Short mmCIF file of C-alpha atoms in Angstrom, two decimals:
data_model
loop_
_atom_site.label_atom_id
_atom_site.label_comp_id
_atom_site.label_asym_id
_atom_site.label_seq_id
_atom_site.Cartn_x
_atom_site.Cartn_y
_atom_site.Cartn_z
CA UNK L 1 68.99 39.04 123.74
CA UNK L 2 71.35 40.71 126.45
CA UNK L 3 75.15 41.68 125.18
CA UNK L 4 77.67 39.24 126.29
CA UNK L 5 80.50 40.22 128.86
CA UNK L 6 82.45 37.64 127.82
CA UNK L 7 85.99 38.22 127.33
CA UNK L 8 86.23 36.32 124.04
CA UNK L 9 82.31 37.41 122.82
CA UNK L 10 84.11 41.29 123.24
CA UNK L 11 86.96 40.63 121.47
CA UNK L 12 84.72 38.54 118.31
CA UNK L 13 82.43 41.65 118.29
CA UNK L 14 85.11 44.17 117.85
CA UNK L 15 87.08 41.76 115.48
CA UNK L 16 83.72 41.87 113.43
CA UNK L 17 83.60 45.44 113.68
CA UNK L 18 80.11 45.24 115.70
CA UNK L 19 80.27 48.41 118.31
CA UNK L 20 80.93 47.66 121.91
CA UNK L 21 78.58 49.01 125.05
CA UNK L 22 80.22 50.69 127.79
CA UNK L 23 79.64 47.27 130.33
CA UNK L 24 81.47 45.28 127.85
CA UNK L 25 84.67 48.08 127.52
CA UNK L 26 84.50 48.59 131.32
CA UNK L 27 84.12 44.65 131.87
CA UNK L 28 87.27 44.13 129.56
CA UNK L 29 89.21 46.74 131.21
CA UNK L 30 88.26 45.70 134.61
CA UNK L 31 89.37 41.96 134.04
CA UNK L 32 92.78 43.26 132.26
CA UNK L 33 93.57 45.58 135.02
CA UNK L 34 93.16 42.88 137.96
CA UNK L 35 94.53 40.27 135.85
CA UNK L 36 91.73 37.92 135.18
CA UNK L 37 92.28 38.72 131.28
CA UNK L 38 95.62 37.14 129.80
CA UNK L 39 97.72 39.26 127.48
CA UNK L 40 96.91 36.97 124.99
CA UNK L 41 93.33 37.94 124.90
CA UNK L 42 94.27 41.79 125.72
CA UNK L 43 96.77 41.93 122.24
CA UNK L 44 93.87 40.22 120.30
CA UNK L 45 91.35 42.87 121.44
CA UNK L 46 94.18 45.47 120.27
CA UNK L 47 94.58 44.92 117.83
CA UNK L 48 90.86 44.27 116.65
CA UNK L 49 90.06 47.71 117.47
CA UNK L 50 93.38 48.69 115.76
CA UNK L 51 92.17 47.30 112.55
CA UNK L 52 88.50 48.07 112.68
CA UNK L 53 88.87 51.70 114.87
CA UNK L 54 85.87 52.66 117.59
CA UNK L 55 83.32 55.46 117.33
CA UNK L 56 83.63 58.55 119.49
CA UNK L 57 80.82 56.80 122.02
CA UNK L 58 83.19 53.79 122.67
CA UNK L 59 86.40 55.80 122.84
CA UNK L 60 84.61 57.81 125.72
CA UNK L 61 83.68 54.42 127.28
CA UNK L 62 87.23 53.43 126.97
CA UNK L 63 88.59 56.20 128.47
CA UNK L 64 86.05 56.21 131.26
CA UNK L 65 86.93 52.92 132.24
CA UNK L 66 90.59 53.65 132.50
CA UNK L 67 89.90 56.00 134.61
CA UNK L 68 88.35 54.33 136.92
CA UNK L 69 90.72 51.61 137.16
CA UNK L 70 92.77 53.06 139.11
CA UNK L 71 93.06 56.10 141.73
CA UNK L 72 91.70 59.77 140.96
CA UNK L 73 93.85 62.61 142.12
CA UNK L 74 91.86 64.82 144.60
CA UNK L 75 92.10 68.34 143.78
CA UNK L 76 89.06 69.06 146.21
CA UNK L 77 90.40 71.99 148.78
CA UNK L 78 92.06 73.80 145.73
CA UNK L 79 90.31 76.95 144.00
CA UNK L 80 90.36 75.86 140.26
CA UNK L 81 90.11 75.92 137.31
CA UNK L 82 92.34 73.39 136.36
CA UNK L 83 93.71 72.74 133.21
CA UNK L 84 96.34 70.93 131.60
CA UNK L 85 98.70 70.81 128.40
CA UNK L 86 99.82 67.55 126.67
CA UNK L 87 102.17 67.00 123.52
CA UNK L 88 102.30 64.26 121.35
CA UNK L 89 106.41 64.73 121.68
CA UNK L 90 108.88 66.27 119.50
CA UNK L 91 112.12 66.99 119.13
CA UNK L 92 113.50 69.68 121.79
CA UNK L 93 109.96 69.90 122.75
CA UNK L 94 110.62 71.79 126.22
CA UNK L 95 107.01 73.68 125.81
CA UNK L 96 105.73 71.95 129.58
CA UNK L 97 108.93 74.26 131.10
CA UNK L 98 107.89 77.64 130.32
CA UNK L 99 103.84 77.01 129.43
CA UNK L 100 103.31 76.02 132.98
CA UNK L 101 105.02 78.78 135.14
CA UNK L 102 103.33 81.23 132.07
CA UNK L 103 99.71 79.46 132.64
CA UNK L 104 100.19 79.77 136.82
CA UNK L 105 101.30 83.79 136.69
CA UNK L 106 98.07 84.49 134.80
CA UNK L 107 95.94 82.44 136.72
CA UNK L 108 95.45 78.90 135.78
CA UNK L 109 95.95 76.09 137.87
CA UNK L 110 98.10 73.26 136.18
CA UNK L 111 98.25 69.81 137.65
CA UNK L 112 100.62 68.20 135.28
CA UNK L 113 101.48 64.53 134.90
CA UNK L 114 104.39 64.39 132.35
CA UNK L 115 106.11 61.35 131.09
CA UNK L 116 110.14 60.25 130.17
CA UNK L 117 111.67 59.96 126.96
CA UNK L 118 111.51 57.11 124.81
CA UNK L 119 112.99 56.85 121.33
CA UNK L 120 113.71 60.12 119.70
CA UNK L 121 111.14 62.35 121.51
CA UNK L 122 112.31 63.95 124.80
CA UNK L 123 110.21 63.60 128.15
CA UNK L 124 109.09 66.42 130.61
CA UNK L 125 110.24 64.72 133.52
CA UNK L 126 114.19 63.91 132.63
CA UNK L 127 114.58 67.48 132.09
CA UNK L 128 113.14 67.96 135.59
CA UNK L 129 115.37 65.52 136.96
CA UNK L 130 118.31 67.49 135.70
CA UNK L 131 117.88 70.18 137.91
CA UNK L 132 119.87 69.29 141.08
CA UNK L 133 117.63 68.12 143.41
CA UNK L 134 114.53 68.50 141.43
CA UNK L 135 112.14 65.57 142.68
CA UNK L 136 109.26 64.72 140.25
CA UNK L 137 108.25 61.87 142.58
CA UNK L 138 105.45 63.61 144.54
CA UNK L 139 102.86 62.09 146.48
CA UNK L 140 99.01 63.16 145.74
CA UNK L 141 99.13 65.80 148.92
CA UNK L 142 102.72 67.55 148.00
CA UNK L 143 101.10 67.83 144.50
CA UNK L 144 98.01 68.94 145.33
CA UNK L 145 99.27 71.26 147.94
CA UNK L 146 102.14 72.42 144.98
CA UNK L 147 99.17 73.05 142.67
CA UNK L 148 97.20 75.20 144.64
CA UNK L 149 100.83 76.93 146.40
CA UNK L 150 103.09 77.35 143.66
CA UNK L 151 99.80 77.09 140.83
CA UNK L 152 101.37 74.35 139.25
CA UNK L 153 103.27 70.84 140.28
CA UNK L 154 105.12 68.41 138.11
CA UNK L 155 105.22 64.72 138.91
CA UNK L 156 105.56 61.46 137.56
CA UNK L 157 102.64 59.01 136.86
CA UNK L 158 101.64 57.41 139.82
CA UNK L 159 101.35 53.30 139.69
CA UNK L 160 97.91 53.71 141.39
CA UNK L 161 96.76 56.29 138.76
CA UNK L 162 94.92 54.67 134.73
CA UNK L 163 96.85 51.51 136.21
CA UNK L 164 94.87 49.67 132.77
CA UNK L 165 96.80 52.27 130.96
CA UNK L 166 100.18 51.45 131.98
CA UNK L 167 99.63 47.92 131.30
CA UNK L 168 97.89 47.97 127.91
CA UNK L 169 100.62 50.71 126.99
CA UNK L 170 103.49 48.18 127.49
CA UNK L 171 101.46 45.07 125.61
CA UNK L 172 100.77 47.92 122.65
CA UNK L 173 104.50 48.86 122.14
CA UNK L 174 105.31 45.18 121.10
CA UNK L 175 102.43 44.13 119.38
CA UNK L 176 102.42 47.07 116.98
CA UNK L 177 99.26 48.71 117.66
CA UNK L 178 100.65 51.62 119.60
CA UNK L 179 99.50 53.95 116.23
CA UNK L 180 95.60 53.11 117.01
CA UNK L 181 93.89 56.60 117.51
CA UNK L 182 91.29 55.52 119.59
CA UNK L 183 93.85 54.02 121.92
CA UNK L 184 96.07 56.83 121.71
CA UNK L 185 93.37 58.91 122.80
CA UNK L 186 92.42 56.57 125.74
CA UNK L 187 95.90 56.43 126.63
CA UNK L 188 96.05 60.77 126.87
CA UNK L 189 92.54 61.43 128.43
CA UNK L 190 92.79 58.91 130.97
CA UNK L 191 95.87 60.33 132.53
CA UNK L 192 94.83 63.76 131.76
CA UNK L 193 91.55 63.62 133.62
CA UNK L 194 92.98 61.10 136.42
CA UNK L 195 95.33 64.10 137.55
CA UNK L 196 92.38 66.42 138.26
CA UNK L 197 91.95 68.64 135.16
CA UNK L 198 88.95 69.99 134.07
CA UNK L 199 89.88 70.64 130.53
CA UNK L 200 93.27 70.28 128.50
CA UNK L 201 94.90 71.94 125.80
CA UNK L 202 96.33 69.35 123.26
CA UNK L 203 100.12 70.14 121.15
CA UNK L 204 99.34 67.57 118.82
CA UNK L 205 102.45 67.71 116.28
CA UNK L 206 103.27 66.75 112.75
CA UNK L 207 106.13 66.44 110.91
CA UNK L 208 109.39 63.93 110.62
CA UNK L 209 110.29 65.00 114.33
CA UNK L 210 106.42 63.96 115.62
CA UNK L 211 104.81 60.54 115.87
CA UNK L 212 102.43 62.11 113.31
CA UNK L 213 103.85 62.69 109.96
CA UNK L 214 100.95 64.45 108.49
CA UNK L 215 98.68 66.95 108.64
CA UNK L 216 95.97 64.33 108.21
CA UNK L 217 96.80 61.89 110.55
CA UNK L 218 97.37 64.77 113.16
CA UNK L 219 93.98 66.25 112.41
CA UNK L 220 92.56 62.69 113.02
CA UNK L 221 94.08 62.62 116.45
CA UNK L 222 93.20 65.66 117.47
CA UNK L 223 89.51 65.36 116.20
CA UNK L 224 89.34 62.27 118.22
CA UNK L 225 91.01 64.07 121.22
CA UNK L 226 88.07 66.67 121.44
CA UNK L 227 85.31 64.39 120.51
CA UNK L 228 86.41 62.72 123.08
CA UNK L 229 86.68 65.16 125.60
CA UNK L 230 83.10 66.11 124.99
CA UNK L 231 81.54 62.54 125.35
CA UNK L 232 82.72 62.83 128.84
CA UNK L 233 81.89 66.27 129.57
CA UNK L 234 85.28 67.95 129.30
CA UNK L 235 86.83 70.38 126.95
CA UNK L 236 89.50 69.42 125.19
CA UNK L 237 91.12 72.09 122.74
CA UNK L 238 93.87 70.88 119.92
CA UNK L 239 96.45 73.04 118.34
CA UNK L 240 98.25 71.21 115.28
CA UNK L 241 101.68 72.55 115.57
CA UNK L 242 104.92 71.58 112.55
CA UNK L 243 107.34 69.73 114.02
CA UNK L 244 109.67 68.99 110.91
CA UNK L 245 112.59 70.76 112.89
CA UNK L 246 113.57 70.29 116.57
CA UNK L 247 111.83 73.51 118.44
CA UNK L 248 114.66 76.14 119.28
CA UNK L 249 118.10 75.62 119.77
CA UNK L 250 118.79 73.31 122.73
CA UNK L 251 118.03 69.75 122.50
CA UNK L 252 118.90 67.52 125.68
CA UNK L 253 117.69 67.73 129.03
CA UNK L 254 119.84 70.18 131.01
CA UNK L 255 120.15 72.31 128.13
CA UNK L 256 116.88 72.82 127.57
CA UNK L 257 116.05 73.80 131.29
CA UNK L 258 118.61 76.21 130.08
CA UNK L 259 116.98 77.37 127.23
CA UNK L 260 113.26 77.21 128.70
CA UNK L 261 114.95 79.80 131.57
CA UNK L 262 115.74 81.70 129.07
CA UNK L 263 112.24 82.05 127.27
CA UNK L 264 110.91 82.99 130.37
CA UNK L 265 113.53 85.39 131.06
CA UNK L 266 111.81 87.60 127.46
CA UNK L 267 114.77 86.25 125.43
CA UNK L 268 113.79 82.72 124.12
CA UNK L 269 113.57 81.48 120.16
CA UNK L 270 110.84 82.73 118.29
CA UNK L 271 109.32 79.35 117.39
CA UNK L 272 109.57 78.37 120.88
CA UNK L 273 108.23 81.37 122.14
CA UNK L 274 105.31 81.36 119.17
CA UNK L 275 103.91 77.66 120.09
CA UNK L 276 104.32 78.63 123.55
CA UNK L 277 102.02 81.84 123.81
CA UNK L 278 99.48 80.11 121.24
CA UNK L 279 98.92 76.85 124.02
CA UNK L 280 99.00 79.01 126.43
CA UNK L 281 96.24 81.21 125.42
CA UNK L 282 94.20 78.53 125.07
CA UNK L 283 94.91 77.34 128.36
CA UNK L 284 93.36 81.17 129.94
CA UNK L 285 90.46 80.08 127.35
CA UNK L 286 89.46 76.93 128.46
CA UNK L 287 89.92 78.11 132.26
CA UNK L 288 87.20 81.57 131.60
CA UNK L 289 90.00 83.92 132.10
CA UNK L 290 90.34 85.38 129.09
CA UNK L 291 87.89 85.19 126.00
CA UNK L 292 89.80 85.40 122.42
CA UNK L 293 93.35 84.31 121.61
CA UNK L 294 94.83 87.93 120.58
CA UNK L 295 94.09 88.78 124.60
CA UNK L 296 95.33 86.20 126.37
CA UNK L 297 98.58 85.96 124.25
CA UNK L 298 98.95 89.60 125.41
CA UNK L 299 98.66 88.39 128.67
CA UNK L 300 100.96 85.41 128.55
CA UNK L 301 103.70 88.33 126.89
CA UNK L 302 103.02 90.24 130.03
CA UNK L 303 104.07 87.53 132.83
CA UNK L 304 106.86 87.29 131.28
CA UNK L 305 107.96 90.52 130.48
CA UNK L 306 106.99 91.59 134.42
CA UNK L 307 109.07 88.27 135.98
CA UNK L 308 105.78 87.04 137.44
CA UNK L 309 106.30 83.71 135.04
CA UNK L 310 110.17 83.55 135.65
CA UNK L 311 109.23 83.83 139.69
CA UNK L 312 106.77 81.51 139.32
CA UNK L 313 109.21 78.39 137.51
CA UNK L 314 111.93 79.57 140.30
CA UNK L 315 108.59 78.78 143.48
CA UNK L 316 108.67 75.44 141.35
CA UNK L 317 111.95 74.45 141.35
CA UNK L 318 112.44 75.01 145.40
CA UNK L 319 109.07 73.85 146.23
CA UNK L 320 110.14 70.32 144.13
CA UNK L 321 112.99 70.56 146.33
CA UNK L 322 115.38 71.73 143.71
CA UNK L 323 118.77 73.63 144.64
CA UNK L 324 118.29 77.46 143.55
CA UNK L 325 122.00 78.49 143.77
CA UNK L 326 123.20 75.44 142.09
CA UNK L 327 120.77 75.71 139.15
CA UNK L 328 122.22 79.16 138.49
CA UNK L 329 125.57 78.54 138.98
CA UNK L 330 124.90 75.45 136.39
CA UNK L 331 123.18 78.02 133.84
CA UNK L 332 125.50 78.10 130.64
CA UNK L 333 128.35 76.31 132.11
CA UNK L 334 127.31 72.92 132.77
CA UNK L 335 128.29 70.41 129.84
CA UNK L 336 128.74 66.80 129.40
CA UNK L 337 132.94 66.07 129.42
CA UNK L 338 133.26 65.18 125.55
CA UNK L 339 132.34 67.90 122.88
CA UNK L 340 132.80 67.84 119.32
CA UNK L 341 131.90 70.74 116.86
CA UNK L 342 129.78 70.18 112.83
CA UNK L 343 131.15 72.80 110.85
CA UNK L 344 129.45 73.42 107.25
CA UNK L 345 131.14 71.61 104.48
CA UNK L 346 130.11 74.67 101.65
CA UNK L 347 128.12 78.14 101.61
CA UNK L 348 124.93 79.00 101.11
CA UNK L 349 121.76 78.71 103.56
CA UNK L 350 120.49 76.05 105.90
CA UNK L 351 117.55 75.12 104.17
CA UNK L 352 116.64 71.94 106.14
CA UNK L 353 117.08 70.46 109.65
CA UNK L 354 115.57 66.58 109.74
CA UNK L 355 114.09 66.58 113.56
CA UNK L 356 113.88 62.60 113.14
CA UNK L 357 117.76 62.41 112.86
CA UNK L 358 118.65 65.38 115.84
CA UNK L 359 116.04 63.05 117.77
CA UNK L 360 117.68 60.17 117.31
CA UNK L 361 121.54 61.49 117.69
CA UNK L 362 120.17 62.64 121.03
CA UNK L 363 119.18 59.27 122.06
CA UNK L 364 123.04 57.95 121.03
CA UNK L 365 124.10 60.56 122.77
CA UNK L 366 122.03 59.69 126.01
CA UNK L 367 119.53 62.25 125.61
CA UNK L 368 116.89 59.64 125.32
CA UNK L 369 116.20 56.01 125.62
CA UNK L 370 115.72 53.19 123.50
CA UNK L 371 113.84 51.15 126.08
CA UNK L 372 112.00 52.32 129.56
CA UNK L 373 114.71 51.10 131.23
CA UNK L 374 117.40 52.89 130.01
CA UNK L 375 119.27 55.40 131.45
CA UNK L 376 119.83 59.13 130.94
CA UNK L 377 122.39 61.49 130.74
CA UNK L 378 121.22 65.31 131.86
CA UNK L 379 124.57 66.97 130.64
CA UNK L 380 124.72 65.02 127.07
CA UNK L 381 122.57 66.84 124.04
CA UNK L 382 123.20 69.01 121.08
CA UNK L 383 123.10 72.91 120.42
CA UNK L 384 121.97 74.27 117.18
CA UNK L 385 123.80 77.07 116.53
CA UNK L 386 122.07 77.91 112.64
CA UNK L 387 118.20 77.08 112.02
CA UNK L 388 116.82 77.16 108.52
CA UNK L 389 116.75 80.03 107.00
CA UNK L 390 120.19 81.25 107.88
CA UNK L 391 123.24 81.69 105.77
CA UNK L 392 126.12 80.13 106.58
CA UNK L 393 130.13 79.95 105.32
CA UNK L 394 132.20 77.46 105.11
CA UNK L 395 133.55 76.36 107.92
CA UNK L 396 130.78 77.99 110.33
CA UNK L 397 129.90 75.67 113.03
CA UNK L 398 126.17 74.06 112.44
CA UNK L 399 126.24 72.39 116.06
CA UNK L 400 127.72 71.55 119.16
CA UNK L 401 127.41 67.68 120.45
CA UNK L 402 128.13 67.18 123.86
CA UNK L 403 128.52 63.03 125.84
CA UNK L 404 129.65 61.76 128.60
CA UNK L 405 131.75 59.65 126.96
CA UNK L 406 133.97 59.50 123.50
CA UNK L 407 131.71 56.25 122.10
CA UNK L 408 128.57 57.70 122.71
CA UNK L 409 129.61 60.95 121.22
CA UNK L 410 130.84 59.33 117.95
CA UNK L 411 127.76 57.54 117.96
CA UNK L 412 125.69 60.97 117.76
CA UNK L 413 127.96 62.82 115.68
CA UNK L 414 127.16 59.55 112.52
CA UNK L 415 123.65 60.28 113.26
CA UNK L 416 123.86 63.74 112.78
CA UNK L 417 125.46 63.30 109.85
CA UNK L 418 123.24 64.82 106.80
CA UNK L 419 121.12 65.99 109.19
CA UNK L 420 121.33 70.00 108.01
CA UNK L 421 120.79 70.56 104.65
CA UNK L 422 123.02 73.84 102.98
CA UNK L 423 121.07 75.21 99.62
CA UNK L 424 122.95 77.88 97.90
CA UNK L 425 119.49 79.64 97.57
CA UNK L 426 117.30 80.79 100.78
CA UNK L 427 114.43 78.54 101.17
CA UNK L 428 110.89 80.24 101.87
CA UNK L 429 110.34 82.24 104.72
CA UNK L 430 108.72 79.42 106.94
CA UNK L 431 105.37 79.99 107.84
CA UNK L 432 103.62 79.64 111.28
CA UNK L 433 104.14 76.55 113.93
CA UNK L 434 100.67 76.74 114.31
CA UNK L 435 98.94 74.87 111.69
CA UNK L 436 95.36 74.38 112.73
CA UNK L 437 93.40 74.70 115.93
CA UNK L 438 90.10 72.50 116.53
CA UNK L 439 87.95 73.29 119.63
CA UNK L 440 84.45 72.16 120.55
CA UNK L 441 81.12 73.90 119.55
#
């Protein structure tokens, strides 16, 4: 007896946990893309396969099928390879900043699609936007021509590009299957591969600043994220990284265009600089250029040490039609109008920063959003001025909160409150970001 396509035969076989062929995924997707399936029937199907999961075979026919739903950028004209780097998000996660100009001085191609805030993770793309005159609104030639110019573009998510995506996305986040890992890793892929890359280096975090709390739940991500990958004959390579503090000292959009500036200029944060060198490298992996980890981190060190990564972020910025002179007359001197200053209440040592809270003072602050629709503020963030680790007096300032105005300010500044724990003992050294690193056979 032949498989039914029938929308509500699919969704009864994957509510009984029966597996699903790839005409019955691609059917489904088809008919939710164009609108011939309901939400109704699309949030039942979610959450069916949220409750009863999908091998790696119908993941890969997921993806595949949100792939085709929409447009494919065309890379075809550009010398390769191509590959990309995606995070999970975090909490002064400005990796994308400095990993791309890095990847493009040593030879890697980068077509990357980023995405926007939303709740207490920061996006790509409104950091971008703070540059003055920065457009990440590029059509598939300017950002095909940027990729194989510049060696790397930055732009927005088309609406023709994993359309299914963008609409199962949106029915996910309020019917509280957004956690599913197969869908998550649908959701990535699809994008990923739409864009043009031929492989992609995952940052898939954990910790109380990452979507992932665990170390387990992370590893089950990013073991479905290179399964994946291979099902549909691409490599996919994923680097666990701890994000239970925000990553160096800038969190908020302008500020951490500041801060990524000054990673590339050889004097960034060591944790940023760490997680940053370790994707990287992986990136000159999957591309052929280099062959083990230790040698193309010492090439990544090099690019940046010579300028070449610095003058390749600076090509960027004025091929994206960014202002050059206004961007450095910006750098350290630009700040939202209302500032307040968190001074430590006793002595001793930081011994904890919660990355959850910082994320979500920076959305009061108008760092981030709440909802897609809300608006951002590029000037608006907070600095960390002691990490863990680090003694401190009384009195010593912890951080700096900046707002645009005096209500959103006191909003961050109660969020932040008990954010930064003080120990009168100094807490372990902490170990590496890097936590595990899974790569195909």
């Amino acid at each position: 007896m032949s498989e039914s396509l029938r929308t509500v035969d699919i969704i009864a076989a994957k509510r009984d946990s029966k597996p699903l062929s790839n005409a019955q995924i691609s059917t489904f997707i088809k008919g939710y893309a164009d609108g011939s399936i309901p939400d109704y029937q699309a949030a039942a199907w979610c959450m069916a396969t949220f409750l009863n999961g999908m091998s790696p075979e119908e993941t890969g026919y997921l993806t595949r099928a949100m792939i085709d739903s929409g447009e494919v950028i065309d890379l075809s004209g550009v010398k390769g390879p191509f590959v990309d780097k995606h995070s999970t998000g975090g909490v002064g996660d400005k990796i994308s900043l400095i990993l791309a100009p890095v990847a493009a001085a040593c030879g890697v191609r980068v077509p990357m699609m980023s995405g926007r805030a939303l709740g207490h993770t920061g996006g790509t793309l409104d950091k971008l936007d703070s540059i003055p005159g920065y457009t990440t609104a590029l059509t598939p030639a300017k950002f095909r021509d940027g990729v194989g110019g510049v060696g790397f573009a930055m732009t927005g998510q088309s609406e023709k590009v994993v359309p299914a995506d963008r609409k199962m996305y949106a029915l996910r986040d309020v019917i509280a299957t957004v956690e599913s890992i197969p869908l998550i890793t649908a959701s990535i892929l699809s994008k990923k591969f739409a864009e043009g890359s031929d492989a992609l280096v995952m940052d898939v975090k954990c910790g109380k600043g990452a979507f992932m709390k665990t170390p387990a739940d992370a590893r089950a991500l990013a073991e479905s994220l290179v399964r994946t990958g291979e099902s549909l004959d691409r490599r996919v390579i994923a680097v666990l990284t701890d994000m239970s503090e925000p990553l160096g000292r800038m969190v908020g959009n302008f500020l951490e265009v500041e801060e990524s500036i000054a990673c590339l200029r050889g004097e960034g944060p060591p944790d940023v600089m760490e997680v940053t060198y370790r994707l990287t490298a992986w990136m000159l992996i999957a591309a052929g250029i280099s062959k083990d980890v230790n040698e193309a981190e010492e090439r990544c060190r090099k690019a940046v040490a010579d300028g070449s990564a610095m003058e390749k972020f600076r090509s960027n910025v004025e091929y994206q039609g960014g202002i050059l002179g206004d961007l450095d007359a910006m750098y350290a001197k630009a700040r939202a109008k209302f500032s307040r200053e968190i001074k430590a209440e006793s002595a001793g040592f930081v011994s904890e920063i919660d990355a959850f809270a910082v994320g979500m003072a920076g959305v009061a602050l108008g760092v981030g959003r709440d909802t897609a629709a809300d608006p951002v503020e590029a000037l608006a963030g907070i600095e960390l001025l002691k990490k863990t680790g680090e003694s401190v007096v009384t009195g010593d300032i912890l951080m700096r909160v900046w707002a645009e105005d005096e209500a959103k300010l006191e909003a961050g500044v109660q969020r932040l409150d008990g954010s930064v724990s003080v120990g009168c003992n100094a807490p372990a050294e902490r170990g590496s970001l890097i936590l595990e690193e899974i790569a195909p056979e």
